[in-house]
Short mmCIF file of C-alpha atoms in Angstrom, two decimals:
data_model
loop_
_atom_site.label_atom_id
_atom_site.label_comp_id
_atom_site.label_asym_id
_atom_site.label_seq_id
_atom_site.Cartn_x
_atom_site.Cartn_y
_atom_site.Cartn_z
CA MET A 684 -32.30 8.83 23.83
CA THR A 685 -35.59 11.12 22.39
CA ALA A 686 -39.17 9.86 21.40
CA SER A 687 -40.30 9.98 18.31
CA ARG A 688 -42.27 13.10 16.44
CA PHE A 689 -43.96 10.44 14.18
CA LEU A 690 -43.79 6.97 15.22
CA GLN A 691 -45.96 6.85 18.51
CA GLY A 692 -43.96 5.04 21.57
CA PHE A 693 -40.91 4.80 19.44
CA ALA A 694 -37.36 5.85 20.97
CA LEU A 695 -34.68 7.79 18.63
CA LYS A 696 -31.45 6.20 19.41
CA THR A 697 -28.08 6.71 17.72
CA ALA A 698 -26.03 3.62 17.04
CA ASN A 699 -21.95 4.43 16.52
CA LEU A 700 -21.13 2.03 14.24
CA PRO A 701 -17.94 0.94 12.11
CA GLY A 702 -17.54 3.65 9.73
CA VAL A 703 -21.09 5.19 10.06
CA ASP A 704 -23.33 6.39 12.85
CA ILE A 705 -27.21 4.90 12.31
CA ASN A 706 -29.83 6.59 13.33
CA TYR A 707 -33.07 4.51 14.05
CA ALA A 708 -36.47 4.56 15.93
CA CYS A 709 -37.02 1.51 18.06
CA ALA A 710 -40.33 0.18 19.96
CA GLY A 711 -41.80 -3.14 21.31
CA GLU A 712 -41.17 -6.38 22.68
CA GLY A 713 -41.01 -9.90 20.63
CA PRO A 714 -39.47 -10.94 17.14
CA PRO A 715 -37.23 -8.16 15.81
CA VAL A 716 -38.60 -6.52 12.39
CA LEU A 717 -36.25 -4.16 10.28
CA LEU A 718 -38.10 -1.59 8.47
CA LEU A 719 -35.79 0.03 5.60
CA HIS A 720 -36.93 2.95 4.04
CA GLY A 721 -36.55 4.29 0.31
CA HIS A 722 -35.81 7.34 -1.63
CA PRO A 723 -36.32 10.38 -0.89
CA GLN A 724 -37.61 9.42 2.71
CA THR A 725 -36.21 8.38 5.79
CA HIS A 726 -37.61 6.39 8.39
CA ILE A 727 -40.53 8.08 9.18
CA VAL A 728 -42.17 6.45 5.84
CA TRP A 729 -42.93 3.85 8.28
CA ARG A 730 -45.26 6.02 10.85
CA LYS A 731 -48.52 4.53 9.79
CA VAL A 732 -47.37 1.08 9.89
CA ALA A 733 -44.32 0.74 12.38
CA THR A 734 -46.53 1.48 15.80
CA ARG A 735 -49.19 -1.33 14.83
CA LEU A 736 -46.58 -4.19 14.29
CA ALA A 737 -44.86 -3.10 17.92
CA ALA A 738 -48.55 -3.31 19.29
CA ALA A 739 -49.12 -6.68 17.59
CA GLY A 740 -46.18 -8.29 19.56
CA TYR A 741 -43.18 -7.54 17.56
CA THR A 742 -39.50 -5.73 18.22
CA VAL A 743 -39.84 -2.82 15.33
CA ILE A 744 -36.04 -1.31 14.24
CA ALA A 745 -36.77 1.68 11.64
CA PRO A 746 -33.07 3.02 11.01
CA ASP A 747 -32.26 6.13 8.44
CA LEU A 748 -30.10 4.29 5.57
CA ARG A 749 -26.39 5.35 5.68
CA GLY A 750 -26.11 8.83 3.50
CA TYR A 751 -30.25 9.40 4.50
CA GLY A 752 -32.09 11.22 7.51
CA ASP A 753 -30.04 12.15 10.45
CA SER A 754 -27.58 9.05 9.65
CA GLY A 755 -23.71 9.37 8.85
CA LYS A 756 -22.95 10.34 5.10
CA PRO A 757 -19.48 8.88 4.63
CA GLY A 758 -17.18 9.73 2.11
CA SER A 759 -17.06 8.14 -1.35
CA ASP A 760 -15.23 7.11 -3.65
CA ALA A 761 -14.82 6.21 -7.56
CA GLU A 762 -15.94 2.69 -7.25
CA HIS A 763 -19.00 4.53 -5.59
CA LEU A 764 -18.40 1.20 -2.72
CA PRO A 765 -19.28 2.91 0.56
CA TYR A 766 -22.96 3.66 -1.06
CA SER A 767 -23.05 0.04 -2.63
CA LYS A 768 -26.16 -2.35 -1.26
CA ARG A 769 -23.38 -4.66 0.16
CA VAL A 770 -22.06 -2.14 2.56
CA MET A 771 -25.23 -1.07 3.45
CA ALA A 772 -26.92 -4.17 4.15
CA GLY A 773 -23.68 -4.42 6.51
CA ASP A 774 -24.30 -1.31 8.32
CA GLN A 775 -27.98 -3.09 9.25
CA ILE A 776 -26.26 -5.99 10.39
CA ALA A 777 -23.81 -4.34 12.52
CA LEU A 778 -26.90 -2.53 13.65
CA MET A 779 -29.23 -5.47 14.59
CA GLU A 780 -25.87 -7.17 16.06
CA SER A 781 -25.14 -4.25 18.67
CA LEU A 782 -29.28 -4.65 19.61
CA ASP A 783 -28.66 -8.64 20.49
CA HIS A 784 -30.70 -9.80 17.15
CA GLU A 785 -29.18 -12.38 15.32
CA ARG A 786 -31.87 -13.70 13.37
CA PHE A 787 -34.77 -11.00 12.27
CA SER A 788 -37.50 -10.16 9.56
CA VAL A 789 -36.68 -7.50 6.66
CA ILE A 790 -39.11 -5.41 5.07
CA GLY A 791 -37.66 -2.85 2.69
CA HIS A 792 -39.58 -0.27 0.73
CA ASP A 793 -37.79 1.24 -2.92
CA ARG A 794 -34.09 1.33 -1.99
CA GLY A 795 -34.51 -0.34 1.02
CA GLY A 796 -35.76 -3.23 -0.69
CA ARG A 797 -32.38 -3.06 -2.48
CA VAL A 798 -30.74 -3.15 0.71
CA ALA A 799 -32.73 -5.71 1.84
CA HIS A 800 -32.18 -8.35 -1.12
CA ARG A 801 -28.15 -7.93 -0.85
CA LEU A 802 -28.70 -8.69 2.89
CA ALA A 803 -30.63 -12.15 2.43
CA LEU A 804 -28.15 -13.06 -0.21
CA ASP A 805 -24.90 -11.55 1.83
CA PHE A 806 -26.38 -12.82 5.41
CA PRO A 807 -28.93 -15.53 4.59
CA ASP A 808 -28.61 -16.83 8.58
CA ALA A 809 -29.87 -13.78 9.67
CA VAL A 810 -32.74 -12.91 7.57
CA GLU A 811 -35.98 -15.03 8.82
CA ARG A 812 -38.35 -13.44 6.60
CA LEU A 813 -37.78 -10.71 3.47
CA SER A 814 -40.26 -8.45 2.11
CA VAL A 815 -40.04 -6.14 -0.66
CA LEU A 816 -42.23 -3.31 -1.27
CA ASP A 817 -42.40 -2.04 -5.33
CA ILE A 818 -39.39 -3.06 -6.61
CA ALA A 819 -38.08 -5.40 -8.85
CA PRO A 820 -34.66 -6.35 -9.00
CA THR A 821 -32.08 -3.96 -9.95
CA ARG A 822 -30.35 -5.67 -12.51
CA THR A 823 -33.64 -6.59 -13.68
CA MET A 824 -34.58 -3.18 -14.14
CA TYR A 825 -31.56 -1.91 -15.78
CA ALA A 826 -31.48 -5.08 -18.09
CA GLN A 827 -35.29 -4.66 -19.40
CA THR A 828 -34.79 -0.80 -19.94
CA ASP A 829 -37.00 1.00 -22.74
CA LYS A 830 -38.28 4.27 -23.46
CA GLU A 831 -41.13 4.28 -21.28
CA PHE A 832 -39.20 3.35 -17.70
CA ALA A 833 -36.50 5.42 -18.64
CA THR A 834 -39.38 8.62 -19.06
CA ARG A 835 -40.82 7.56 -16.13
CA TYR A 836 -38.25 6.73 -13.79
CA PHE A 837 -35.89 9.23 -15.20
CA TRP A 838 -34.08 10.14 -11.42
CA TRP A 839 -32.06 6.42 -11.93
CA PHE A 840 -30.42 7.72 -15.11
CA PHE A 841 -30.10 11.60 -13.75
CA LEU A 842 -28.65 10.65 -10.61
CA ILE A 843 -26.14 8.74 -11.56
CA GLN A 844 -24.47 11.24 -13.58
CA PRO A 845 -21.00 12.28 -12.71
CA HIS A 846 -20.27 14.40 -9.41
CA ASP A 847 -21.32 17.38 -9.18
CA PHE A 848 -23.85 17.80 -11.91
CA PRO A 849 -26.76 16.11 -10.23
CA GLU A 850 -26.12 17.88 -7.28
CA ARG A 851 -25.44 21.49 -7.86
CA MET A 852 -28.91 20.77 -10.26
CA ILE A 853 -30.93 19.32 -7.04
CA GLY A 854 -29.17 21.75 -4.45
CA GLY A 855 -30.25 24.53 -6.94
CA ASP A 856 -34.27 24.21 -5.46
CA PRO A 857 -33.98 20.88 -3.08
CA GLU A 858 -37.53 21.53 -2.23
CA TYR A 859 -38.70 21.79 -5.68
CA PHE A 860 -37.19 18.47 -6.45
CA LEU A 861 -38.36 16.29 -3.71
CA ARG A 862 -41.75 17.80 -3.57
CA ARG A 863 -42.17 17.06 -7.36
CA HIS A 864 -40.49 13.50 -6.89
CA ILE A 865 -43.13 12.38 -4.12
CA SER A 866 -46.04 13.76 -5.98
CA GLY A 867 -45.05 12.13 -9.15
CA GLN A 868 -44.88 8.47 -7.23
CA VAL A 869 -47.93 9.05 -4.88
CA ARG A 870 -51.33 8.00 -6.53
CA THR A 871 -53.67 8.55 -3.34
CA GLU A 872 -54.17 12.21 -2.24
CA GLY A 873 -53.68 13.37 0.97
CA ALA A 874 -51.34 10.42 2.24
CA VAL A 875 -47.83 12.20 2.43
CA GLY A 876 -48.76 15.57 4.42
CA GLU A 877 -47.16 18.57 5.03
CA ASP A 878 -45.47 17.95 8.24
CA ALA A 879 -44.02 14.41 6.59
CA ILE A 880 -42.93 16.73 3.77
CA ALA A 881 -41.42 19.08 6.31
CA GLU A 882 -39.21 16.49 7.93
CA TYR A 883 -38.20 15.17 4.60
CA LEU A 884 -36.96 18.46 3.70
CA ARG A 885 -35.07 19.04 7.03
CA THR A 886 -32.20 16.80 6.01
CA TYR A 887 -32.90 17.13 2.11
CA ARG A 888 -31.59 20.64 1.95
CA ASN A 889 -28.45 19.06 3.35
CA PRO A 890 -25.56 19.21 0.66
CA GLU A 891 -24.08 15.49 2.27
CA THR A 892 -27.34 14.19 2.11
CA ILE A 893 -27.84 15.10 -1.86
CA HIS A 894 -24.78 13.49 -2.63
CA ALA A 895 -25.03 10.46 -0.59
CA ILE A 896 -27.86 10.15 -2.56
CA CYS A 897 -26.37 10.18 -5.64
CA GLU A 898 -24.28 7.96 -4.61
CA ASP A 899 -26.12 5.57 -3.76
CA TYR A 900 -27.91 5.64 -7.35
CA ARG A 901 -24.67 5.36 -8.74
CA ALA A 902 -23.76 2.40 -6.99
CA SER A 903 -26.96 0.70 -8.30
CA ALA A 904 -25.81 1.62 -11.42
CA THR A 905 -22.23 0.15 -11.21
CA ILE A 906 -20.87 -1.65 -8.61
CA ASP A 907 -23.91 -3.47 -7.37
CA LEU A 908 -24.38 -4.56 -10.80
CA GLU A 909 -21.18 -6.18 -10.67
CA HIS A 910 -22.11 -7.58 -7.24
CA ASP A 911 -25.26 -8.88 -8.93
CA GLU A 912 -23.98 -10.52 -11.65
CA ALA A 913 -21.47 -12.03 -9.51
CA ASP A 914 -23.85 -13.51 -7.25
CA ALA A 915 -26.43 -14.38 -10.40
CA HIS A 916 -26.38 -17.94 -9.30
CA HIS A 917 -27.33 -16.95 -5.82
CA ARG A 918 -30.80 -17.44 -4.69
CA VAL A 919 -33.02 -15.64 -1.85
CA ALA A 920 -33.35 -18.85 0.81
CA ALA A 921 -35.86 -17.26 3.20
CA PRO A 922 -39.92 -16.76 2.17
CA LEU A 923 -39.95 -13.54 0.09
CA LEU A 924 -43.07 -10.91 -0.06
CA ALA A 925 -42.92 -8.72 -2.77
CA LEU A 926 -45.83 -6.12 -3.03
CA TRP A 927 -46.54 -3.52 -5.14
CA GLY A 928 -48.74 -0.31 -5.98
CA ALA A 929 -51.25 -1.32 -8.55
CA LYS A 930 -50.99 1.99 -9.70
CA SER A 931 -47.11 2.41 -9.55
CA VAL A 932 -44.63 2.33 -12.17
CA VAL A 933 -43.34 -0.92 -11.42
CA GLY A 934 -46.38 -2.30 -11.28
CA GLU A 935 -47.79 -1.37 -14.36
CA LEU A 936 -44.07 -2.47 -16.35
CA TYR A 937 -42.97 -5.20 -14.33
CA ASP A 938 -44.48 -9.04 -13.81
CA VAL A 939 -43.03 -8.32 -10.17
CA ILE A 940 -44.09 -11.92 -8.91
CA SER A 941 -41.99 -13.64 -12.03
CA THR A 942 -38.97 -11.22 -11.23
CA TRP A 943 -38.62 -12.42 -8.00
CA GLN A 944 -39.23 -15.98 -8.92
CA GLU A 945 -35.68 -15.54 -10.75
CA LYS A 946 -34.02 -14.36 -7.31
CA ALA A 947 -35.84 -16.41 -4.55
CA ASP A 948 -37.04 -19.94 -3.70
CA ASN A 949 -40.62 -19.32 -2.35
CA VAL A 950 -41.91 -16.25 -3.84
CA THR A 951 -45.39 -14.94 -2.44
CA GLY A 952 -47.08 -11.33 -3.15
CA CYS A 953 -50.20 -9.06 -4.80
CA ALA A 954 -50.62 -5.81 -6.01
CA LEU A 955 -52.12 -3.30 -3.18
CA PRO A 956 -54.33 -0.17 -4.73
CA CYS A 957 -52.00 2.33 -4.77
CA GLY A 958 -49.36 3.75 -6.24
CA HIS A 959 -45.26 3.76 -5.05
CA ALA A 960 -45.01 4.96 -1.49
CA ILE A 961 -47.31 1.52 -0.02
CA PRO A 962 -46.66 2.57 3.60
CA GLU A 963 -48.08 5.98 3.58
CA GLU A 964 -51.00 5.18 0.82
CA ALA A 965 -52.09 1.82 1.54
CA PRO A 966 -50.80 0.98 5.26
CA ASP A 967 -53.80 -0.58 6.32
CA GLU A 968 -53.78 -3.04 3.53
CA LEU A 969 -49.94 -3.12 3.89
CA THR A 970 -50.10 -4.12 7.88
CA ALA A 971 -52.55 -6.64 7.23
CA ARG A 972 -50.42 -8.49 4.75
CA LEU A 973 -47.03 -8.08 6.47
CA LEU A 974 -48.89 -9.14 9.93
CA ALA A 975 -49.83 -12.60 7.93
CA PHE A 976 -46.46 -12.88 6.28
CA LEU A 977 -44.42 -12.50 9.51
CA SER A 978 -46.63 -15.26 11.35
CA GLY A 979 -46.29 -17.13 8.67
CA ARG A 980 -50.16 -17.47 8.21
CA PRO A 981 -51.78 -17.44 4.84
CA ALA A 982 -52.92 -13.67 3.64
CA HIS A 983 -56.78 -13.01 2.66
CA THR A 984 -57.02 -12.28 -1.13
#
């Protein structure tokens, strides 16, 4: 166990779970809250939010998803099953069970929101509340793909290309790809400092990380869609808070609330004044909304 450099007061630990080791940061006492990051970030994307949640009386657990950061990077298969959101959600259930948390709230940004959505479907008894940040449901986004979306979210179609084409392209200059990816989605100057970029890059340079990320996206375009199709009649029962960036691609191209009302029974949400990287661009607004949601209080508009 070591102290986190980015999440003040948090300890870094490793959970040896069946099939994968999961790196995570944790702190606080009180009701448990699981924070799931997206691509190309790691758990440190929550550095401006996690400490405030812990200070407000929550036990906060922020892992690196399998394949990302310092978590394990298992091999994949022809169906991309090891990087399906169902398997990745199972990792988080195993992690929380190892920490004696049978029921908890989940907040997921980007890819983490997709894992959180699947977690709420597959393990409804475990999810107290669910918040998804700057995403519409995967199946909806693929079904409504047009030239505008494909152009602005090109990596959804680049990263899913067969092994090892995207791996080789990114591996040729991972720093360039990572910086361009982040800068293309962030609309708030200075929101992602060089220290954070350096930390993201530390693990992004790993060829196993690059492959795992491609597998994550390949799964979303294949087996995840099969799982979503099979569960099309299932709805998220937990209260769901959808937040999105007013300046993000998702916010500009989708009626985010209505997309989630198609998937869940109790949906609230709003746009925040930022781009895609909500935890880094709008931490004050995000924290206020999350604290109200987690406590069951109505948020101020």
